[in-house]
Short mmCIF file of C-alpha atoms and ligand atoms in Angstrom, two decimals:
data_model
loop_
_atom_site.label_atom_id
_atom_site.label_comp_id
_atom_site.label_asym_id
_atom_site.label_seq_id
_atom_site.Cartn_x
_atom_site.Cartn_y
_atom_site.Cartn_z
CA UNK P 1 0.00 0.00 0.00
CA UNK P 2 1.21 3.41 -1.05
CA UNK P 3 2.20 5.37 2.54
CA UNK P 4 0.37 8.56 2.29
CA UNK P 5 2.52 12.01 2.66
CA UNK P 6 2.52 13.28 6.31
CA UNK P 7 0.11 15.79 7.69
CA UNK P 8 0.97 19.50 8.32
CA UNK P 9 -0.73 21.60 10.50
CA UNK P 10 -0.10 25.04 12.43
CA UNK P 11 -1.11 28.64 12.86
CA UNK P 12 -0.87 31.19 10.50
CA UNK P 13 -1.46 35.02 11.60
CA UNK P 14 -2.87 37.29 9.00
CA UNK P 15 -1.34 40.65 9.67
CA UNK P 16 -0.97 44.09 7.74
CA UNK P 17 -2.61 47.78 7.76
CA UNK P 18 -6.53 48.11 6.95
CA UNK P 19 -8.02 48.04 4.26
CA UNK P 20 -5.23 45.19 2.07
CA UNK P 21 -7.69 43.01 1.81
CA UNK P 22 -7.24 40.08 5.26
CA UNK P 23 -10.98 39.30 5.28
CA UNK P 24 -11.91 39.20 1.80
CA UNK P 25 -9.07 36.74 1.69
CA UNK P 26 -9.67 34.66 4.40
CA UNK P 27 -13.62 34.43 3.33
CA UNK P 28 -12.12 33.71 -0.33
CA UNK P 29 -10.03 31.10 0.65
CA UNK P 30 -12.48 29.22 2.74
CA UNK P 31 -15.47 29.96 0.48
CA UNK P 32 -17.88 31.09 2.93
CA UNK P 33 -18.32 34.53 5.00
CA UNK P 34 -16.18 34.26 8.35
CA UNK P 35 -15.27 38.09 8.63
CA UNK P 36 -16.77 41.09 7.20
CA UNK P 37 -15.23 43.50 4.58
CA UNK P 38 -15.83 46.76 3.62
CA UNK P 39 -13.98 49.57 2.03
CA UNK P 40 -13.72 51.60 5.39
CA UNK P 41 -10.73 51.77 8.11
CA UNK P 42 -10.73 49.45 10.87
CA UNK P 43 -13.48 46.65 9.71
CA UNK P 44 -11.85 43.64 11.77
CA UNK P 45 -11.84 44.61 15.31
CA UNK P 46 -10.66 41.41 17.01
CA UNK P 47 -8.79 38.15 16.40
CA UNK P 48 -10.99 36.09 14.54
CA UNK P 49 -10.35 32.33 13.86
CA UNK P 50 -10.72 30.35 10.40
CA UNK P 51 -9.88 26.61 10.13
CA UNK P 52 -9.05 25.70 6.57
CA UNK P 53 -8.85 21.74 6.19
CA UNK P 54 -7.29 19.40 3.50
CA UNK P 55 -5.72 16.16 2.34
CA UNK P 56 -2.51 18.09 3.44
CA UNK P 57 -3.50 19.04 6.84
CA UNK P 58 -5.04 22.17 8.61
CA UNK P 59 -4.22 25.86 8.76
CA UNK P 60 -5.93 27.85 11.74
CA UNK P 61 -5.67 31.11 10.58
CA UNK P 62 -5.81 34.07 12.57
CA UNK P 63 -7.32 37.27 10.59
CA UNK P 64 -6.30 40.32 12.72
CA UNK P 65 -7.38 43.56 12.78
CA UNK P 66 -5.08 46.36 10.67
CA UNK P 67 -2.00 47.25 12.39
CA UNK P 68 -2.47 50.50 13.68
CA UNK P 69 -1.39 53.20 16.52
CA UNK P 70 -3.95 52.80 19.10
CA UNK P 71 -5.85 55.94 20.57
CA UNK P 72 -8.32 54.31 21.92
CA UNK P 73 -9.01 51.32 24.16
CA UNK P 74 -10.40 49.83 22.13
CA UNK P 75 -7.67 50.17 19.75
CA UNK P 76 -4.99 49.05 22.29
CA UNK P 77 -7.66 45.65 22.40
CA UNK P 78 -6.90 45.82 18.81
CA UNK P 79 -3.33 45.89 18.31
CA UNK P 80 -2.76 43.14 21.21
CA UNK P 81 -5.03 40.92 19.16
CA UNK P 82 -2.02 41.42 16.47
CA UNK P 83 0.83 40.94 18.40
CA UNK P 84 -0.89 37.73 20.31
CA UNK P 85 -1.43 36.34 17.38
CA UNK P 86 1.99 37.00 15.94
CA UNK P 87 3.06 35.23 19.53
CA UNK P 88 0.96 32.44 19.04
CA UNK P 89 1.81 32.40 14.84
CA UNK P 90 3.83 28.92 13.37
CA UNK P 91 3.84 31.39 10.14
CA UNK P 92 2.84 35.06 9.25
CA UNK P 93 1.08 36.24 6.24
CA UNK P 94 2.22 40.02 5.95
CA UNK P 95 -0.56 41.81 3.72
CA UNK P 96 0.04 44.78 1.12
CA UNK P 97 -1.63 46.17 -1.08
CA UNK P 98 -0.23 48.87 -3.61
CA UNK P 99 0.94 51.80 -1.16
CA UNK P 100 3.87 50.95 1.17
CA UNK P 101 3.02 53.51 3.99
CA UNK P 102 5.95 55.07 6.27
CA UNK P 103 4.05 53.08 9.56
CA UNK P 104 5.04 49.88 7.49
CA UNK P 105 8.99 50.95 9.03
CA UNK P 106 7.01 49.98 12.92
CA UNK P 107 5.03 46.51 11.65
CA UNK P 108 8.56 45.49 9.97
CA UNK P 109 10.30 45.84 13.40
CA UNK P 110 7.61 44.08 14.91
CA UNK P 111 7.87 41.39 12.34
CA UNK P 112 11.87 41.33 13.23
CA UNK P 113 10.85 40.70 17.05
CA UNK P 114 9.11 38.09 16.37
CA UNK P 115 11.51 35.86 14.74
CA UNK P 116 9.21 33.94 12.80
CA UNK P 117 8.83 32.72 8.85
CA UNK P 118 6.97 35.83 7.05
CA UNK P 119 5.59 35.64 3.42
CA UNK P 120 4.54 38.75 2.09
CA UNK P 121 1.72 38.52 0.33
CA UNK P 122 1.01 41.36 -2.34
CA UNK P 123 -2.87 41.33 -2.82
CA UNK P 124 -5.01 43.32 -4.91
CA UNK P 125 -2.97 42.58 -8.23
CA UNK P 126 -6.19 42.81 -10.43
CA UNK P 127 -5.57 46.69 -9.98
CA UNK P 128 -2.28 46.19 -11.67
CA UNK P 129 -0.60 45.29 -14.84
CA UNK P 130 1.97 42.42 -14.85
CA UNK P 131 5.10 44.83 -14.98
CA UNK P 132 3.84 46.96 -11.89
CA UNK P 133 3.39 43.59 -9.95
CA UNK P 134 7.30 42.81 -11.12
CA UNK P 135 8.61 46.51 -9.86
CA UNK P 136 6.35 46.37 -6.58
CA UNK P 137 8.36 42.59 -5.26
CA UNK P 138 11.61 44.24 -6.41
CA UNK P 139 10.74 47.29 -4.54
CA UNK P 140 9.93 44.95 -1.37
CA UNK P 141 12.16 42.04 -1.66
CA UNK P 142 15.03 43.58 0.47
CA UNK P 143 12.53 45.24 3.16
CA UNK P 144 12.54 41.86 5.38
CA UNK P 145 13.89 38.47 4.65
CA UNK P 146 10.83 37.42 3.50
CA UNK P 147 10.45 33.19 2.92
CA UNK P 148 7.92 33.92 0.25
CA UNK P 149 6.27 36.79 -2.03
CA UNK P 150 3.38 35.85 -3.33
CA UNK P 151 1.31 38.28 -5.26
CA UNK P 152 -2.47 37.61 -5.25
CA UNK P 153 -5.53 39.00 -6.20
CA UNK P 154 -8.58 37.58 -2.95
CA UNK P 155 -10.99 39.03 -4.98
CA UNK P 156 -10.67 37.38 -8.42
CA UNK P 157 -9.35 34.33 -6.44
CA UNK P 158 -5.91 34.65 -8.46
CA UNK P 159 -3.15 32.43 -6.96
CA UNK P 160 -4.90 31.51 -3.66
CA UNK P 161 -3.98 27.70 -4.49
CA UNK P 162 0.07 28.77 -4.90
CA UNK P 163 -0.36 30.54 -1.77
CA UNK P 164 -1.98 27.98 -0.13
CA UNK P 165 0.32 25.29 -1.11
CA UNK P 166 3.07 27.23 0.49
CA UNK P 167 1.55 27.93 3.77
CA UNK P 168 1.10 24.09 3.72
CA UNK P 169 4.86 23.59 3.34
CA UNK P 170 6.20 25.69 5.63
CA UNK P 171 3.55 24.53 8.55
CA UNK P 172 5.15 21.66 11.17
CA UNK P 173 4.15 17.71 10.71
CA UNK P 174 0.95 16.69 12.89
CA UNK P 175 -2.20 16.17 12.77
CA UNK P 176 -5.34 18.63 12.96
CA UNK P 177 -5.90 20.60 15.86
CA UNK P 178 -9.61 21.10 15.37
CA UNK P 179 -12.52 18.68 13.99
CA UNK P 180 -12.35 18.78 10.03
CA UNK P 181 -15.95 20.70 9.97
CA UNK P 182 -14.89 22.99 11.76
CA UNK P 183 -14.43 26.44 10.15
CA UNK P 184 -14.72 29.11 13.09
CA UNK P 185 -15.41 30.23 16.25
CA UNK P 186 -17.38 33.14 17.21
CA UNK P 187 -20.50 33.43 19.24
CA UNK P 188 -23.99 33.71 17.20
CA UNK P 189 -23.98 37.30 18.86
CA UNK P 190 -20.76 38.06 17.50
CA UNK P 191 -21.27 37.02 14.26
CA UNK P 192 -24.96 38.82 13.64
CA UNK P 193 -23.52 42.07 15.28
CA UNK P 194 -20.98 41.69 13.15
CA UNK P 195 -23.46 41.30 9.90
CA UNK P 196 -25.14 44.42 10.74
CA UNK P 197 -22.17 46.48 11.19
CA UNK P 198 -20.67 45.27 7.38
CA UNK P 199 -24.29 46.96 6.19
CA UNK P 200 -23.97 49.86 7.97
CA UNK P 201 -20.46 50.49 6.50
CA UNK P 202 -21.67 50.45 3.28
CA UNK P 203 -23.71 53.44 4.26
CA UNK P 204 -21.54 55.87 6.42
CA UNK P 205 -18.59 58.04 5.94
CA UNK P 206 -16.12 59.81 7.82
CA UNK P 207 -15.17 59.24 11.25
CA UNK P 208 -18.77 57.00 11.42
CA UNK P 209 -16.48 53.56 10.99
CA UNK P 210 -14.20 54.09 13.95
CA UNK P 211 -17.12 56.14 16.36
CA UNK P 212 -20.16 53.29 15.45
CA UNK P 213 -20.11 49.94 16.77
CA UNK P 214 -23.22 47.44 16.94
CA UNK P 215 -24.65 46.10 20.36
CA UNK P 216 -26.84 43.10 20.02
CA UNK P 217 -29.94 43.12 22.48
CA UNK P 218 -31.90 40.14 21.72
CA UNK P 219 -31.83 37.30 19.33
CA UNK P 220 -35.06 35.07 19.87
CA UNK P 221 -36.70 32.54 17.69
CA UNK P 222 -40.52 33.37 18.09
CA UNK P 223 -42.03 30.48 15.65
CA UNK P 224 -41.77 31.32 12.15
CA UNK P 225 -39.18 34.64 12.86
CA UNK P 226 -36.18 35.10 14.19
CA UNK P 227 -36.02 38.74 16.41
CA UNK P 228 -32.90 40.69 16.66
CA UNK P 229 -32.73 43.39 18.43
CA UNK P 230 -29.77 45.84 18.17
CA UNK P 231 -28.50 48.85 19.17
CA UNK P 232 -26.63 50.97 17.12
CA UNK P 233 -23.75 53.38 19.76
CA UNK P 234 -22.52 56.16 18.36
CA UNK P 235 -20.45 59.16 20.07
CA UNK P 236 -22.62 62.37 19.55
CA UNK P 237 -25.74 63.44 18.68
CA UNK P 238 -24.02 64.92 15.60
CA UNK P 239 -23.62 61.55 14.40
CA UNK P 240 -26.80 60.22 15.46
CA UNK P 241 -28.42 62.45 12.75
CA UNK P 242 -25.99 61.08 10.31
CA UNK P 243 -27.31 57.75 10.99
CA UNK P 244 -30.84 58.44 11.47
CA UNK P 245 -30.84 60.06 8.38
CA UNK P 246 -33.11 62.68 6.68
CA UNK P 247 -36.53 61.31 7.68
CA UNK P 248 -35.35 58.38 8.96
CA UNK P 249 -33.85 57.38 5.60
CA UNK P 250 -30.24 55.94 6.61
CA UNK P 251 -31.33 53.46 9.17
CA UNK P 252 -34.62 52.30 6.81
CA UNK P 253 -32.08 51.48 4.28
CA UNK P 254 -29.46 49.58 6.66
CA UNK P 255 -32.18 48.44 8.23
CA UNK P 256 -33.97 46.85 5.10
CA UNK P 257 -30.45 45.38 3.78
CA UNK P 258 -29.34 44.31 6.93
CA UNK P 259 -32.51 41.92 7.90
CA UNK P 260 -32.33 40.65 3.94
CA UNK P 261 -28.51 39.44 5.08
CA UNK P 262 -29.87 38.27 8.35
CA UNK P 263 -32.77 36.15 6.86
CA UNK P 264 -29.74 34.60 4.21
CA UNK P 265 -27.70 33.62 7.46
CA UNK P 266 -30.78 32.18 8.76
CA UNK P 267 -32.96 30.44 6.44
CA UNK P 268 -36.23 32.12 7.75
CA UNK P 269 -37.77 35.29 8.28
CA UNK P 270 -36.01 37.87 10.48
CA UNK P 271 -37.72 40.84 12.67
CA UNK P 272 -34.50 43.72 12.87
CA UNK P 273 -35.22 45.78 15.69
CA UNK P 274 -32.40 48.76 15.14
CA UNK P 275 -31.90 51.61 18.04
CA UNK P 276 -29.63 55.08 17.30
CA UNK P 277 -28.07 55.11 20.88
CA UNK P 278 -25.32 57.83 22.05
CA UNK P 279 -22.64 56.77 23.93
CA UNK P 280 -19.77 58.97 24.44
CA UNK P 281 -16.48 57.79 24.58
CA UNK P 282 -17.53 54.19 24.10
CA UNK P 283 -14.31 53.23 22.70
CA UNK P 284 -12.60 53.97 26.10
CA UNK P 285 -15.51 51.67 27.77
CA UNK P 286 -14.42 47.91 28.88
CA UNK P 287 -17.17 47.31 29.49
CA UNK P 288 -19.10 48.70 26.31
CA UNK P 289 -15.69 46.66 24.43
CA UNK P 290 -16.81 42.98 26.68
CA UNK P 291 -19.68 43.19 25.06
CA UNK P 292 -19.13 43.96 21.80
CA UNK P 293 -16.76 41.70 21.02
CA UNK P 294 -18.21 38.39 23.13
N1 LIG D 301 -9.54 45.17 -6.30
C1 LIG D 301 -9.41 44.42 -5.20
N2 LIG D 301 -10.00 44.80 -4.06
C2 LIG D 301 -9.83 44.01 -2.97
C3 LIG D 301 -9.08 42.82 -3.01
N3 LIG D 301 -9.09 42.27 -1.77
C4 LIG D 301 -9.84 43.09 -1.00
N4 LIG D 301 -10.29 44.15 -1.71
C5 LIG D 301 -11.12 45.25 -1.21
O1 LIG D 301 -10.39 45.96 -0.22
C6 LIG D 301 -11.29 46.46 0.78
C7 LIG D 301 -10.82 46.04 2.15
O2 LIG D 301 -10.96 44.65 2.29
P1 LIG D 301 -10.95 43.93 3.72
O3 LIG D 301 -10.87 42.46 3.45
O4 LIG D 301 -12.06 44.41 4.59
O5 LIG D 301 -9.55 44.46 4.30
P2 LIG D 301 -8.86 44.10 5.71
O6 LIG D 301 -7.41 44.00 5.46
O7 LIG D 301 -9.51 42.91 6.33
O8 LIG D 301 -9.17 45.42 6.55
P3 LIG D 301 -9.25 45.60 8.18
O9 LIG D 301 -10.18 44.56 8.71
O10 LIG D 301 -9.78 46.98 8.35
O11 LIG D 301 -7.85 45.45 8.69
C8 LIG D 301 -12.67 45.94 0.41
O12 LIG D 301 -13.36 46.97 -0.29
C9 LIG D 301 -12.38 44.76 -0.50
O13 LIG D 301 -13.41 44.51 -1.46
C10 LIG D 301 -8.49 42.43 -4.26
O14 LIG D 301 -7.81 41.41 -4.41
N5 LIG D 301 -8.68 43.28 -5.31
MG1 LIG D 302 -10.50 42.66 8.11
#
């Protein structure tokens, strides 16, 4: 009988600024929604686990929040969910997109501390022609000794199997850490919060991304419908208005396109209860962050 090829399995920390693209390539890879996305700063706010499995073994990645200086408590939250995952990392996935900032100089000395094996991963290469992929790794190559550069594009799905292949290679022999369904773990609470607050970031602008967060109230089954109840913090009642909305009109719309995701996540009719509630200086509250995040 032909011995089959030994398992490899380990953790792999998805780490770079917002907005390169983490979550849209963690939902790509695993082809199904286990973070939200959205064009605005600051989307992923904690660590958030995603169990790929194969014939080759199991990756647990962790998809971080973008590396960032923290202002905020809840931003210090933030950045320790980066830098325990790069502590707890068998391999880091370093995320860029086109623009090589000047923070990048405090995330590569972070990356040096660590001691650990680093791909970068270039993503968003639909945006670019073949020669501008070319100059961007020969721009990068010497930044870091990186073990891999790996250009992708997470949403056209271009070179997700190379990438994946290599993340395979470099993890240790074993065997899986977690049961092969298993693809993440996050409380329903979490994850519906979560749902709402990709809609609503389709709708605001500004500072609204970093001063909104979503605060579930109630999630009952009554029969036929499912009930959510939410509350929607925001810092002032400047903001309020923004997402209240002439008439009402902001929240309707969130509102509507929000309960059409909901009902898709659960197969049945959903009631979306949605509150405008200020909150000053939320971001600074642990206890307002517990909750959030649970
Ligand atoms: N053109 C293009 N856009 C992409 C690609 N990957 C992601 N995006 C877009 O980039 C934006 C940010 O994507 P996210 O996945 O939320 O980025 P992130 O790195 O997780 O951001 P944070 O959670 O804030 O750290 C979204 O508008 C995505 O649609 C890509 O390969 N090509
Ligand atoms: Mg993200």
């Amino acid at each position: 009988m032909k011995k089959s090829n030994p398992r490899h399995s380990g953790y792999v920390a998805l780490l770079g600024r917002t907005n390169v693209g983490k979550s849209t390539f963690i939902n790509a890879l695993l082809r199904t929604k286990v973070a939200i996305v959205s064009n605005k700063p600051q989307t992923t706010r904690k660590r958030i686990l995603a169990v790929k499995t194969s014939e080759q073994g199991q990756i647990i990645f962790f998809d971080c929040p973008g590396i960032h200086k923290p202002h905020f408590k809840l931003n210090d939250l933030m950045m320790k969910a980066v830098t325990d995952a790069l502590f707890d990392a068998d391999l880091v996935l370093y995320f860029i997109d086109l623009a090589f900032a000047r923070e990048d100089d405090f995330i590569i000395s972070l990356l040096e501390k660590a001691a650990k094996n680093v791909f970068l991963v270039i993503n968003k290469i639909d945006k670019l022609n073949k020669g501008k992929v070319l100059e961007k790794i020969q721009h990068e190559k010497d930044i870091f000794p990186w073990r891999e550069i790996v250009p992708i594009s997470a949403l056209k799905g271009d070179n997700l199997d190379v990438l994946e292949a290599l993340i395979f290679k470099y993890l240790p022999e074993g065997e899986n850490f977690f049961p092969d369904d298993t693809i993440t773990q996050q409380s329903e609470k979490f994850f519906i919060g979560e749902l709402i607050r990709e809609n609503m970031l389709q709708w605001v602008e500004d500072e609204l991304p970093f001063t909104t967060t979503i605060k579930i109230e109630e999630i009952t089954e009554r029969g036929e419908v499912t009930v959510v109840r939410a509350e929607i913090y925001v810092e002032s009642s400047a903001q309020k208005k923004i997402v209240v909305g002439k008439k009402g009109a902001m929240i309707k719309q969130i509102g509507q396109q929000a309960r059409q995701t909901l009902e898709g996540h659960f197969g049945k009719k959903v009631f979306l209860d949605l509150f405008v509630k200020i909150v000053p200086g939320w971001r600074n509250s642990s206890q307002v962050i517990h909750d959030i995040l649970q």
